[in-house]
mmCIF file of C-alpha atoms and ligand atoms in Angstrom:
data_model
loop_
_atom_site.group_PDB
_atom_site.id
_atom_site.type_symbol
_atom_site.label_atom_id
_atom_site.label_comp_id
_atom_site.label_asym_id
_atom_site.label_seq_id
_atom_site.Cartn_x
_atom_site.Cartn_y
_atom_site.Cartn_z
ATOM 1 C CA MET A 4 150.508 -18.352 -41.675
ATOM 2 C CA ASN A 5 147.442 -17.391 -40.045
ATOM 3 C CA CYS A 6 143.654 -18.651 -40.015
ATOM 4 C CA ARG A 7 141.869 -18.289 -43.395
ATOM 5 C CA PHE A 8 138.798 -17.557 -41.616
ATOM 6 C CA CYS A 9 139.597 -15.652 -37.786
ATOM 7 C CA ASN A 10 143.008 -14.641 -38.959
ATOM 8 C CA ASN A 11 144.529 -16.305 -35.258
ATOM 9 C CA GLU A 12 148.024 -17.693 -35.758
ATOM 10 C CA LEU A 13 148.173 -21.287 -36.276
ATOM 11 C CA THR A 14 150.392 -23.197 -34.318
ATOM 12 C CA ILE A 15 148.771 -26.805 -34.335
ATOM 13 C CA GLU A 16 149.876 -29.323 -36.205
ATOM 14 C CA PHE A 17 146.941 -31.254 -37.535
ATOM 15 C CA ILE A 18 148.377 -34.236 -39.551
ATOM 16 C CA ASP A 19 151.695 -33.785 -41.967
ATOM 17 C CA LEU A 20 151.424 -35.957 -45.150
ATOM 18 C CA VAL A 21 154.584 -34.775 -45.882
ATOM 19 C CA ASN A 22 154.470 -33.985 -49.874
ATOM 20 C CA SER A 23 152.587 -34.912 -53.015
ATOM 21 C CA PRO A 24 151.845 -34.096 -56.404
ATOM 22 C CA PRO A 25 148.266 -32.385 -56.744
ATOM 23 C CA SER A 26 145.691 -35.255 -56.734
ATOM 24 C CA ASN A 27 143.961 -34.794 -59.946
ATOM 25 C CA SER A 28 146.491 -34.557 -62.205
ATOM 26 C CA ASN A 29 147.079 -37.656 -64.410
ATOM 27 C CA LEU A 30 150.032 -38.161 -66.051
ATOM 28 C CA THR A 31 150.504 -39.115 -69.404
ATOM 29 C CA LYS A 32 152.911 -41.570 -71.069
ATOM 30 C CA LYS A 33 155.357 -38.508 -71.748
ATOM 31 C CA GLU A 34 155.127 -37.074 -68.974
ATOM 32 C CA LEU A 35 156.442 -40.013 -66.835
ATOM 33 C CA ASN A 36 159.429 -38.754 -68.069
ATOM 34 C CA GLU A 37 159.471 -35.251 -67.004
ATOM 35 C CA PRO A 38 159.856 -33.768 -63.499
ATOM 36 C CA GLU A 39 157.069 -33.818 -61.208
ATOM 37 C CA ALA A 40 155.960 -31.076 -58.815
ATOM 38 C CA TYR A 41 155.304 -32.074 -55.218
ATOM 39 C CA PHE A 42 153.663 -29.584 -52.761
ATOM 40 C CA PRO A 43 153.722 -29.624 -48.804
ATOM 41 C CA LEU A 44 150.820 -31.139 -47.838
ATOM 42 C CA LYS A 45 150.260 -30.349 -44.126
ATOM 43 C CA ILE A 46 146.893 -29.837 -42.341
ATOM 44 C CA PHE A 47 146.751 -27.165 -39.289
ATOM 45 C CA LEU A 48 143.942 -26.395 -37.049
ATOM 46 C CA CYS A 49 143.105 -23.187 -35.831
ATOM 47 C CA ASP A 50 142.990 -22.956 -31.848
ATOM 48 C CA LYS A 51 139.966 -20.228 -31.859
ATOM 49 C CA CYS A 52 137.709 -21.008 -34.539
ATOM 50 C CA PHE A 53 138.459 -24.534 -34.823
ATOM 51 C CA LEU A 54 138.874 -24.446 -38.709
ATOM 52 C CA VAL A 55 141.094 -27.395 -39.783
ATOM 53 C CA GLN A 56 143.178 -26.299 -42.927
ATOM 54 C CA ILE A 57 146.194 -26.557 -45.187
ATOM 55 C CA ASP A 58 148.777 -24.731 -44.803
ATOM 56 C CA GLU A 59 149.877 -22.965 -48.009
ATOM 57 C CA TYR A 60 147.729 -23.205 -50.843
ATOM 58 C CA LYS A 61 148.988 -23.459 -54.568
ATOM 59 C CA LYS A 62 147.120 -20.901 -56.776
ATOM 60 C CA SER A 63 144.034 -22.360 -57.468
ATOM 61 C CA ASP A 64 144.293 -21.794 -61.259
ATOM 62 C CA GLU A 65 147.449 -23.935 -61.346
ATOM 63 C CA ILE A 66 145.423 -26.988 -59.945
ATOM 64 C CA PHE A 67 142.000 -26.660 -61.873
ATOM 65 C CA ASN A 68 143.600 -26.634 -65.092
ATOM 66 C CA GLU A 69 142.768 -28.229 -68.382
ATOM 67 C CA LYS A 70 144.236 -31.710 -66.925
ATOM 68 C CA TYR A 71 141.423 -31.765 -64.042
ATOM 69 C CA ALA A 72 139.886 -34.711 -65.619
ATOM 70 C CA TYR A 73 136.984 -36.076 -62.699
ATOM 71 C CA PHE A 74 133.762 -35.711 -64.376
ATOM 72 C CA SER A 75 130.654 -36.528 -61.511
ATOM 73 C CA SER A 76 128.743 -38.432 -64.060
ATOM 74 C CA PHE A 77 130.765 -41.148 -64.400
ATOM 75 C CA SER A 78 129.617 -42.198 -60.839
ATOM 76 C CA LYS A 79 125.969 -44.140 -60.508
ATOM 77 C CA SER A 80 125.182 -43.614 -56.895
ATOM 78 C CA TRP A 81 126.239 -39.957 -57.136
ATOM 79 C CA LEU A 82 123.721 -39.149 -60.060
ATOM 80 C CA GLU A 83 121.028 -41.076 -57.962
ATOM 81 C CA HIS A 84 122.268 -38.884 -54.885
ATOM 82 C CA SER A 85 121.457 -35.581 -57.241
ATOM 83 C CA LYS A 86 118.293 -36.910 -58.708
ATOM 84 C CA LYS A 87 117.045 -37.242 -55.233
ATOM 85 C CA TYR A 88 118.217 -33.775 -53.898
ATOM 86 C CA VAL A 89 116.612 -32.231 -57.021
ATOM 87 C CA ASP A 90 113.450 -33.860 -56.128
ATOM 88 C CA MET A 91 113.767 -32.989 -52.379
ATOM 89 C CA ILE A 92 114.884 -29.642 -52.848
ATOM 90 C CA THR A 93 112.140 -28.209 -55.983
ATOM 91 C CA LYS A 94 109.238 -29.672 -53.119
ATOM 92 C CA ARG A 95 110.445 -27.798 -50.222
ATOM 93 C CA LEU A 96 111.212 -24.351 -51.521
ATOM 94 C CA LYS A 97 108.247 -24.980 -54.337
ATOM 95 C CA LEU A 98 110.593 -24.090 -57.207
ATOM 96 C CA ASN A 99 108.756 -23.637 -60.581
ATOM 97 C CA GLU A 100 109.301 -22.290 -63.999
ATOM 98 C CA ASN A 101 109.655 -18.838 -62.804
ATOM 99 C CA SER A 102 112.653 -19.968 -60.128
ATOM 100 C CA PHE A 103 116.038 -19.216 -60.630
ATOM 101 C CA VAL A 104 119.061 -21.881 -59.340
ATOM 102 C CA VAL A 105 122.639 -21.457 -59.609
ATOM 103 C CA GLU A 106 125.242 -24.080 -58.757
ATOM 104 C CA ILE A 107 128.572 -23.585 -58.067
ATOM 105 C CA GLY A 108 130.834 -26.205 -59.516
ATOM 106 C CA SER A 109 128.841 -27.499 -61.566
ATOM 107 C CA ASN A 110 130.810 -29.662 -63.195
ATOM 108 C CA ASP A 111 129.505 -31.753 -66.270
ATOM 109 C CA GLY A 112 126.239 -31.039 -65.757
ATOM 110 C CA TYR A 113 125.571 -34.247 -63.629
ATOM 111 C CA LEU A 114 123.073 -32.395 -60.892
ATOM 112 C CA LEU A 115 121.374 -29.309 -63.502
ATOM 113 C CA GLN A 116 120.173 -32.007 -66.109
ATOM 114 C CA TYR A 117 117.055 -32.978 -63.526
ATOM 115 C CA PHE A 118 116.041 -29.295 -63.101
ATOM 116 C CA LYS A 119 116.241 -28.810 -66.677
ATOM 117 C CA LYS A 120 113.993 -31.848 -66.920
ATOM 118 C CA LEU A 121 111.942 -29.908 -64.641
ATOM 119 C CA ASN A 122 111.634 -27.020 -66.338
ATOM 120 C CA ILE A 123 113.123 -24.706 -63.802
ATOM 121 C CA PRO A 124 115.652 -21.816 -65.151
ATOM 122 C CA CYS A 125 119.260 -22.658 -63.920
ATOM 123 C CA LEU A 126 122.899 -21.875 -64.012
ATOM 124 C CA GLY A 127 126.309 -23.294 -64.128
ATOM 125 C CA ILE A 128 129.574 -21.665 -62.220
ATOM 126 C CA GLU A 129 132.638 -23.795 -62.978
ATOM 127 C CA PRO A 130 135.929 -22.865 -63.888
ATOM 128 C CA THR A 131 137.260 -25.998 -65.246
ATOM 129 C CA LEU A 132 136.483 -25.639 -69.619
ATOM 130 C CA ASN A 133 136.796 -29.601 -70.218
ATOM 131 C CA THR A 134 133.542 -30.128 -67.910
ATOM 132 C CA ALA A 135 131.783 -27.457 -68.861
ATOM 133 C CA ALA A 136 131.885 -27.908 -72.383
ATOM 134 C CA VAL A 137 130.287 -31.343 -71.257
ATOM 135 C CA ALA A 138 127.668 -29.071 -69.439
ATOM 136 C CA LYS A 139 126.618 -27.119 -72.418
ATOM 137 C CA GLU A 140 126.414 -29.630 -74.849
ATOM 138 C CA ARG A 141 123.330 -30.968 -72.716
ATOM 139 C CA GLY A 142 122.119 -27.604 -72.831
ATOM 140 C CA ILE A 143 123.104 -25.598 -69.490
ATOM 141 C CA ASP A 144 124.143 -22.463 -69.009
ATOM 142 C CA VAL A 145 127.483 -22.005 -67.882
ATOM 143 C CA ILE A 146 129.477 -19.363 -66.325
ATOM 144 C CA GLU A 147 133.335 -20.654 -67.075
ATOM 145 C CA ASP A 148 134.991 -19.079 -63.870
ATOM 146 C CA PHE A 149 135.419 -18.945 -60.288
ATOM 147 C CA PHE A 150 132.774 -17.972 -57.584
ATOM 148 C CA GLY A 151 133.590 -15.442 -55.456
ATOM 149 C CA VAL A 152 132.715 -11.348 -54.932
ATOM 150 C CA ARG A 153 134.465 -10.619 -57.992
ATOM 151 C CA MET A 154 132.512 -12.724 -60.429
ATOM 152 C CA VAL A 155 129.126 -11.715 -58.833
ATOM 153 C CA LYS A 156 130.096 -8.107 -59.015
ATOM 154 C CA GLU A 157 130.689 -8.878 -62.805
ATOM 155 C CA LEU A 158 126.858 -9.854 -63.307
ATOM 156 C CA SER A 159 125.302 -7.349 -64.812
ATOM 157 C CA LEU A 160 122.984 -5.585 -62.708
ATOM 158 C CA ASN A 161 119.587 -6.702 -64.288
ATOM 159 C CA THR A 162 120.800 -10.247 -63.542
ATOM 160 C CA LYS A 163 117.926 -12.508 -61.662
ATOM 161 C CA LYS A 164 118.823 -13.018 -58.079
ATOM 162 C CA PRO A 165 118.816 -16.871 -57.460
ATOM 163 C CA ASP A 166 115.753 -18.703 -55.425
ATOM 164 C CA LEU A 167 118.271 -21.249 -54.501
ATOM 165 C CA ILE A 168 122.555 -21.543 -54.855
ATOM 166 C CA LEU A 169 123.595 -24.783 -54.425
ATOM 167 C CA GLY A 170 127.273 -26.085 -54.067
ATOM 168 C CA ASN A 171 128.178 -30.127 -53.634
ATOM 169 C CA ASN A 172 131.991 -30.383 -52.610
ATOM 170 C CA VAL A 173 132.967 -26.741 -53.365
ATOM 171 C CA LEU A 174 132.808 -25.303 -49.940
ATOM 172 C CA ALA A 175 135.789 -27.213 -48.748
ATOM 173 C CA HIS A 176 137.560 -26.668 -51.891
ATOM 174 C CA VAL A 177 137.622 -23.017 -52.364
ATOM 175 C CA PRO A 178 141.296 -21.043 -50.961
ATOM 176 C CA ASP A 179 139.531 -17.983 -49.776
ATOM 177 C CA ILE A 180 136.597 -19.336 -47.922
ATOM 178 C CA LYS A 181 135.349 -15.640 -46.952
ATOM 179 C CA ASP A 182 135.623 -14.559 -50.356
ATOM 180 C CA PHE A 183 133.225 -17.320 -51.191
ATOM 181 C CA VAL A 184 130.584 -16.972 -48.367
ATOM 182 C CA ARG A 185 130.604 -13.035 -48.831
ATOM 183 C CA GLY A 186 129.832 -13.992 -52.792
ATOM 184 C CA LEU A 187 126.914 -15.849 -51.930
ATOM 185 C CA LYS A 188 125.645 -13.393 -49.342
ATOM 186 C CA LEU A 189 125.563 -10.751 -52.190
ATOM 187 C CA TYR A 190 124.287 -13.157 -54.853
ATOM 188 C CA LEU A 191 121.633 -14.556 -53.215
ATOM 189 C CA GLY A 192 117.693 -13.438 -53.690
ATOM 190 C CA GLU A 193 115.930 -11.744 -50.492
ATOM 191 C CA SER A 194 114.311 -14.934 -49.434
ATOM 192 C CA GLY A 195 116.368 -17.120 -51.360
ATOM 193 C CA VAL A 196 118.234 -20.755 -49.973
ATOM 194 C CA ILE A 197 121.543 -21.454 -50.354
ATOM 195 C CA THR A 198 122.564 -25.258 -49.698
ATOM 196 C CA MET A 199 125.753 -26.659 -49.250
ATOM 197 C CA GLU A 200 127.328 -30.397 -49.229
ATOM 198 C CA PHE A 201 130.624 -31.038 -47.930
ATOM 199 C CA PRO A 202 132.450 -34.040 -46.060
ATOM 200 C CA HIS A 203 131.723 -33.609 -42.160
ATOM 201 C CA LEU A 204 135.014 -33.044 -40.171
ATOM 202 C CA MET A 205 133.716 -35.272 -37.608
ATOM 203 C CA GLN A 206 133.568 -38.335 -39.504
ATOM 204 C CA LEU A 207 136.938 -37.410 -41.136
ATOM 205 C CA ILE A 208 138.565 -37.835 -37.785
ATOM 206 C CA GLU A 209 136.151 -40.668 -36.476
ATOM 207 C CA ASN A 210 136.881 -43.012 -39.758
ATOM 208 C CA ASN A 211 140.532 -42.740 -40.235
ATOM 209 C CA GLN A 212 139.716 -40.434 -43.277
ATOM 210 C CA PHE A 213 142.944 -38.844 -43.857
ATOM 211 C CA ASP A 214 142.634 -39.744 -47.379
ATOM 212 C CA THR A 215 140.182 -37.130 -48.119
ATOM 213 C CA ILE A 216 143.178 -34.831 -47.459
ATOM 214 C CA TYR A 217 144.669 -32.957 -50.642
ATOM 215 C CA HIS A 218 145.657 -29.624 -52.032
ATOM 216 C CA GLU A 219 142.419 -28.594 -53.856
ATOM 217 C CA HIS A 220 140.727 -29.627 -50.519
ATOM 218 C CA PHE A 221 141.550 -26.737 -48.178
ATOM 219 C CA SER A 222 138.925 -26.887 -45.266
ATOM 220 C CA TYR A 223 138.201 -29.264 -42.955
ATOM 221 C CA LEU A 224 134.823 -28.301 -41.515
ATOM 222 C CA SER A 225 132.801 -29.046 -38.614
ATOM 223 C CA PHE A 226 128.972 -27.669 -38.476
ATOM 224 C CA LEU A 227 130.412 -25.592 -35.469
ATOM 225 C CA THR A 228 132.961 -23.510 -37.244
ATOM 226 C CA ILE A 229 131.221 -23.187 -40.826
ATOM 227 C CA ARG A 230 128.038 -21.780 -38.573
ATOM 228 C CA SER A 231 130.085 -19.503 -37.527
ATOM 229 C CA ILE A 232 131.742 -18.497 -40.830
ATOM 230 C CA PHE A 233 128.183 -18.233 -42.371
ATOM 231 C CA GLU A 234 126.979 -15.902 -39.250
ATOM 232 C CA ALA A 235 130.103 -13.388 -39.650
ATOM 233 C CA HIS A 236 128.402 -12.740 -43.465
ATOM 234 C CA GLU A 237 124.999 -12.101 -42.196
ATOM 235 C CA LEU A 238 123.669 -15.683 -43.204
ATOM 236 C CA GLU A 239 122.061 -17.911 -40.945
ATOM 237 C CA LEU A 240 122.020 -21.696 -41.226
ATOM 238 C CA PHE A 241 118.137 -22.786 -40.468
ATOM 239 C CA ASP A 242 118.200 -26.664 -41.101
ATOM 240 C CA VAL A 243 120.955 -29.456 -41.653
ATOM 241 C CA ASP A 244 121.144 -32.861 -42.904
ATOM 242 C CA GLN A 245 123.868 -35.629 -42.200
ATOM 243 C CA ILE A 246 123.822 -37.588 -45.673
ATOM 244 C CA SER A 247 126.150 -40.628 -46.150
ATOM 245 C CA THR A 248 128.093 -39.198 -49.100
ATOM 246 C CA HIS A 249 131.633 -39.372 -49.375
ATOM 247 C CA GLY A 250 131.915 -40.616 -45.856
ATOM 248 C CA GLY A 251 129.538 -38.508 -44.117
ATOM 249 C CA SER A 252 128.814 -35.152 -45.231
ATOM 250 C CA LEU A 253 126.672 -32.095 -44.128
ATOM 251 C CA ARG A 254 124.162 -30.765 -45.909
ATOM 252 C CA ILE A 255 123.754 -27.165 -44.940
ATOM 253 C CA TYR A 256 120.555 -24.724 -45.633
ATOM 254 C CA ALA A 257 121.544 -21.260 -45.311
ATOM 255 C CA LYS A 258 119.541 -18.171 -45.730
ATOM 256 C CA HIS A 259 119.733 -14.388 -45.007
ATOM 257 C CA LYS A 260 119.715 -13.111 -41.693
ATOM 258 C CA GLU A 261 117.246 -10.689 -42.433
ATOM 259 C CA ASP A 262 114.715 -13.389 -43.886
ATOM 260 C CA GLU A 263 112.213 -14.039 -41.293
ATOM 261 C CA THR A 264 109.701 -16.218 -43.519
ATOM 262 C CA LYS A 265 111.676 -19.705 -42.604
ATOM 263 C CA GLU A 266 111.510 -21.476 -39.863
ATOM 264 C CA LYS A 267 114.601 -23.014 -37.413
ATOM 265 C CA SER A 268 114.864 -26.569 -37.627
ATOM 266 C CA ARG A 269 115.697 -28.077 -34.600
ATOM 267 C CA ASN A 270 118.371 -30.461 -36.166
ATOM 268 C CA VAL A 271 120.723 -27.176 -35.953
ATOM 269 C CA GLN A 272 120.466 -27.581 -32.116
ATOM 270 C CA ASP A 273 120.812 -31.169 -32.205
ATOM 271 C CA LEU A 274 123.988 -31.195 -34.004
ATOM 272 C CA LEU A 275 125.915 -28.223 -32.373
ATOM 273 C CA ASN A 276 125.006 -30.006 -29.232
ATOM 274 C CA LEU A 277 126.761 -33.645 -30.342
ATOM 275 C CA GLU A 278 129.382 -31.467 -31.997
ATOM 276 C CA ILE A 279 130.688 -29.524 -28.280
ATOM 277 C CA SER A 280 129.270 -32.937 -26.202
ATOM 278 C CA LYS A 281 132.314 -34.748 -28.686
ATOM 279 C CA LYS A 282 134.461 -31.542 -27.702
ATOM 280 C CA MET A 283 135.051 -30.357 -31.633
ATOM 281 C CA ASN A 284 135.248 -26.957 -29.777
ATOM 282 C CA THR A 285 138.515 -28.207 -27.796
ATOM 283 C CA ILE A 286 142.207 -29.499 -29.191
ATOM 284 C CA GLU A 287 141.799 -32.209 -27.442
ATOM 285 C CA TYR A 288 139.466 -33.762 -29.719
ATOM 286 C CA TYR A 289 141.670 -33.197 -32.860
ATOM 287 C CA LYS A 290 144.825 -34.688 -31.354
ATOM 288 C CA ASP A 291 146.703 -38.195 -32.465
ATOM 289 C CA PHE A 292 145.260 -37.940 -35.485
ATOM 290 C CA GLN A 293 148.473 -38.663 -37.637
ATOM 291 C CA LYS A 294 148.822 -42.040 -34.971
ATOM 292 C CA LYS A 295 145.911 -43.609 -36.616
ATOM 293 C CA ALA A 296 147.065 -42.576 -40.158
ATOM 294 C CA ASN A 297 150.072 -43.871 -39.211
ATOM 295 C CA LYS A 298 148.719 -47.392 -38.153
ATOM 296 C CA ILE A 299 146.480 -47.662 -41.586
ATOM 297 C CA LYS A 300 150.116 -46.750 -43.525
ATOM 298 C CA TYR A 301 151.755 -49.897 -41.550
ATOM 299 C CA LYS A 302 148.644 -52.303 -42.199
ATOM 300 C CA LEU A 303 148.385 -51.615 -46.063
ATOM 301 C CA ILE A 304 151.990 -52.027 -46.418
ATOM 302 C CA GLU A 305 151.938 -55.104 -44.848
ATOM 303 C CA PHE A 306 149.442 -56.756 -46.404
ATOM 304 C CA LEU A 307 151.355 -55.638 -50.040
ATOM 305 C CA ILE A 308 154.770 -57.074 -49.030
ATOM 306 C CA LYS A 309 153.284 -59.799 -47.646
ATOM 307 C CA GLN A 310 150.912 -60.801 -51.606
ATOM 308 C CA LYS A 311 153.976 -59.808 -53.089
ATOM 309 C CA LYS A 312 155.894 -62.580 -51.361
ATOM 310 C CA GLU A 313 153.388 -64.973 -51.962
ATOM 311 C CA ASN A 314 153.154 -63.759 -55.592
ATOM 312 C CA LYS A 315 149.674 -62.857 -55.274
ATOM 313 C CA LYS A 316 148.098 -60.723 -57.977
ATOM 314 C CA VAL A 317 147.095 -57.175 -56.617
ATOM 315 C CA ILE A 318 145.455 -54.269 -58.582
ATOM 316 C CA ALA A 319 143.367 -51.267 -57.284
ATOM 317 C CA TYR A 320 140.097 -49.601 -58.544
ATOM 318 C CA GLY A 321 139.019 -46.400 -58.946
ATOM 319 C CA ALA A 322 141.893 -43.570 -59.976
ATOM 320 C CA ALA A 323 140.156 -40.993 -58.047
ATOM 321 C CA ALA A 324 141.732 -38.194 -55.470
ATOM 322 C CA LYS A 325 141.526 -39.694 -52.499
ATOM 323 C CA GLY A 326 143.567 -43.048 -53.540
ATOM 324 C CA ASN A 327 146.526 -41.087 -54.630
ATOM 325 C CA THR A 328 147.110 -39.459 -50.941
ATOM 326 C CA LEU A 329 146.656 -42.856 -49.927
ATOM 327 C CA LEU A 330 149.501 -44.420 -52.139
ATOM 328 C CA ASN A 331 151.475 -41.308 -51.768
ATOM 329 C CA TYR A 332 151.966 -41.271 -48.190
ATOM 330 C CA CYS A 333 152.109 -44.895 -48.094
ATOM 331 C CA GLY A 334 155.024 -44.725 -50.716
ATOM 332 C CA ILE A 335 153.371 -47.316 -53.110
ATOM 333 C CA LYS A 336 154.571 -47.385 -56.462
ATOM 334 C CA GLN A 337 153.503 -50.140 -59.659
ATOM 335 C CA ASP A 338 155.726 -52.829 -57.642
ATOM 336 C CA LEU A 339 153.269 -53.688 -55.132
ATOM 337 C CA ILE A 340 150.195 -52.899 -57.271
ATOM 338 C CA GLU A 341 150.332 -53.631 -60.691
ATOM 339 C CA ILE A 342 147.195 -51.503 -62.403
ATOM 340 C CA VAL A 343 144.745 -49.167 -61.297
ATOM 341 C CA VAL A 344 140.819 -49.975 -63.011
ATOM 342 C CA ASP A 345 138.354 -46.656 -63.907
ATOM 343 C CA ILE A 346 135.366 -46.445 -65.527
ATOM 344 C CA SER A 347 136.247 -42.686 -66.927
ATOM 345 C CA PRO A 348 137.846 -42.967 -70.382
ATOM 346 C CA TYR A 349 139.517 -39.500 -69.935
ATOM 347 C CA LYS A 350 141.616 -41.615 -67.159
ATOM 348 C CA GLN A 351 142.382 -44.488 -68.896
ATOM 349 C CA GLY A 352 145.929 -44.758 -70.752
ATOM 350 C CA LYS A 353 147.209 -42.517 -68.083
ATOM 351 C CA PHE A 354 149.200 -42.533 -64.835
ATOM 352 C CA LEU A 355 148.309 -41.732 -61.590
ATOM 353 C CA PRO A 356 150.591 -38.774 -59.919
ATOM 354 C CA GLY A 357 153.309 -39.621 -57.856
ATOM 355 C CA SER A 358 153.031 -43.981 -57.618
ATOM 356 C CA HIS A 359 152.898 -43.788 -62.006
ATOM 357 C CA ILE A 360 150.339 -46.783 -61.358
ATOM 358 C CA PRO A 361 148.719 -47.111 -65.091
ATOM 359 C CA ILE A 362 145.000 -46.062 -65.244
ATOM 360 C CA VAL A 363 143.082 -48.889 -67.502
ATOM 361 C CA ASN A 364 139.652 -49.837 -68.485
ATOM 362 C CA GLU A 365 137.692 -52.776 -66.698
ATOM 363 C CA SER A 366 138.519 -55.313 -69.242
ATOM 364 C CA TYR A 367 141.974 -56.279 -67.519
ATOM 365 C CA ILE A 368 140.220 -57.380 -64.289
ATOM 366 C CA LYS A 369 139.172 -60.102 -66.563
ATOM 367 C CA GLU A 370 142.527 -61.037 -68.647
ATOM 368 C CA ILE A 371 144.670 -60.396 -64.974
ATOM 369 C CA LYS A 372 142.618 -62.195 -63.007
ATOM 370 C CA PRO A 373 143.865 -60.582 -59.758
ATOM 371 C CA ASP A 374 143.735 -62.235 -55.638
ATOM 372 C CA TYR A 375 142.874 -58.832 -54.505
ATOM 373 C CA ILE A 376 141.231 -55.762 -55.821
ATOM 374 C CA ILE A 377 141.863 -52.650 -53.641
ATOM 375 C CA ILE A 378 138.592 -50.512 -53.392
ATOM 376 C CA LEU A 379 140.388 -46.778 -53.288
ATOM 377 C CA PRO A 380 136.953 -44.881 -53.182
ATOM 378 C CA TRP A 381 135.899 -46.664 -49.840
ATOM 379 C CA ASN A 382 132.743 -44.179 -49.864
ATOM 380 C CA ILE A 383 130.966 -46.059 -52.872
ATOM 381 C CA LYS A 384 132.810 -49.376 -52.125
ATOM 382 C CA ASP A 385 129.016 -51.258 -52.407
ATOM 383 C CA GLU A 386 128.332 -49.892 -55.944
ATOM 384 C CA ILE A 387 131.751 -51.255 -56.884
ATOM 385 C CA MET A 388 131.499 -54.603 -55.485
ATOM 386 C CA LYS A 389 128.599 -54.844 -56.982
ATOM 387 C CA GLN A 390 130.007 -53.873 -60.676
ATOM 388 C CA LEU A 391 132.808 -56.561 -60.470
ATOM 389 C CA GLU A 392 130.913 -59.146 -58.774
ATOM 390 C CA TYR A 393 132.094 -61.599 -61.597
ATOM 391 C CA VAL A 394 135.351 -61.949 -60.008
ATOM 392 C CA ASN A 395 133.953 -64.161 -57.081
ATOM 393 C CA LYS A 396 134.538 -66.777 -60.122
ATOM 394 C CA TRP A 397 138.117 -67.013 -59.144
ATOM 395 C CA ASN A 398 137.762 -66.349 -55.672
ATOM 396 C CA CYS A 399 139.264 -62.750 -55.897
ATOM 397 C CA LYS A 400 138.941 -60.938 -52.870
ATOM 398 C CA PHE A 401 138.234 -57.135 -51.895
ATOM 399 C CA VAL A 402 140.441 -54.986 -49.967
ATOM 400 C CA ILE A 403 139.339 -51.526 -48.298
ATOM 401 C CA PRO A 404 141.925 -49.980 -46.140
ATOM 402 C CA ILE A 405 139.568 -47.175 -44.456
ATOM 403 C CA PRO A 406 138.401 -46.816 -42.002
ATOM 404 C CA LYS A 407 140.469 -49.796 -40.731
ATOM 405 C CA MET A 408 142.030 -52.613 -43.045
ATOM 406 C CA GLU A 409 138.775 -55.176 -44.242
ATOM 407 C CA ILE A 410 139.222 -58.125 -46.692
ATOM 408 C CA ILE A 411 135.769 -59.224 -48.166
HETATM 409 ZN ZN1 ZN B 517 140.953 -19.575 -37.007
#
């Protein structure tokens, strides 16, 4: 198999998480009696362009089907982050009622709702029908499709070209990253701007975030590599922000190479220098990741077995994709973690793939009075701990397994 970007043969294994069911496919009670599909989960490093990537991929239409239950609007901190972004970018690009904004992966309209409030015309592109339906209920126009060259070419010729194309956590989730970036080049207005947010590979490696690896996540990106991919498509990165979402992400700003109306920020060279100083352009940097992941695995299993022997009650919070990778790689089932609590009504009553742990609503916490709550979406641990403050009454503790086992 060859690199998705530079076509170099992939020979270096970054991490092998063996196999796992698709992370976002929660199961119904009936489905528990049916065979479950597991797919290999092995990640490679390209030693030429340093794109870290999944080896084989399922057809994306199999993964992003009706069952895809992630609704962005259920996270309060994510909504706040999105609103802040809309205010910032509106000011920076001087967007107004004559502008046109397109969001790729617009989900349930969690972000575009803020542009709509400002009377800035916008359009969402979203392949999952159930989330797109919610966005439409909010009065947001949505094209229900996968973004790429084909989709852009199918738009009618007199369609307005966007002043801003944005995508949060989509770049790393597209199977064909070259086609995606080529689509951006084709669609963007002459002096338009693209912003894309994605988890920073540097944070993944330095903070042991192996649980952010799952089938829907095809590429793991450094700034160096994404810059090469954009440059190969005549798009120039002229600014970058390092932001805290998803355990440390990058927000890149791109423009047409030919567009000379924008100044290049110093952030670009600073971040390139940082990555080079850490040797992200050498194989050495990527070694030993498996060992680090295994260390977390053994610690978590050790902890759970100890609690089991002492008859303590352990539950988990947050039925998110990253939790599934962790639970499945550690081989944890319902005997070690009784239930997982999630506020999304779309998930309650279902079961986590692989581990088959039941997903329940928050009222169970007061009923069960657990001794420990494992926070699976560690990236929003502060928000969750605040929300569950009342568990202090019976001395319940929080467990955060990543970046290193922590009991609070
Ligand atoms: Zn490559």
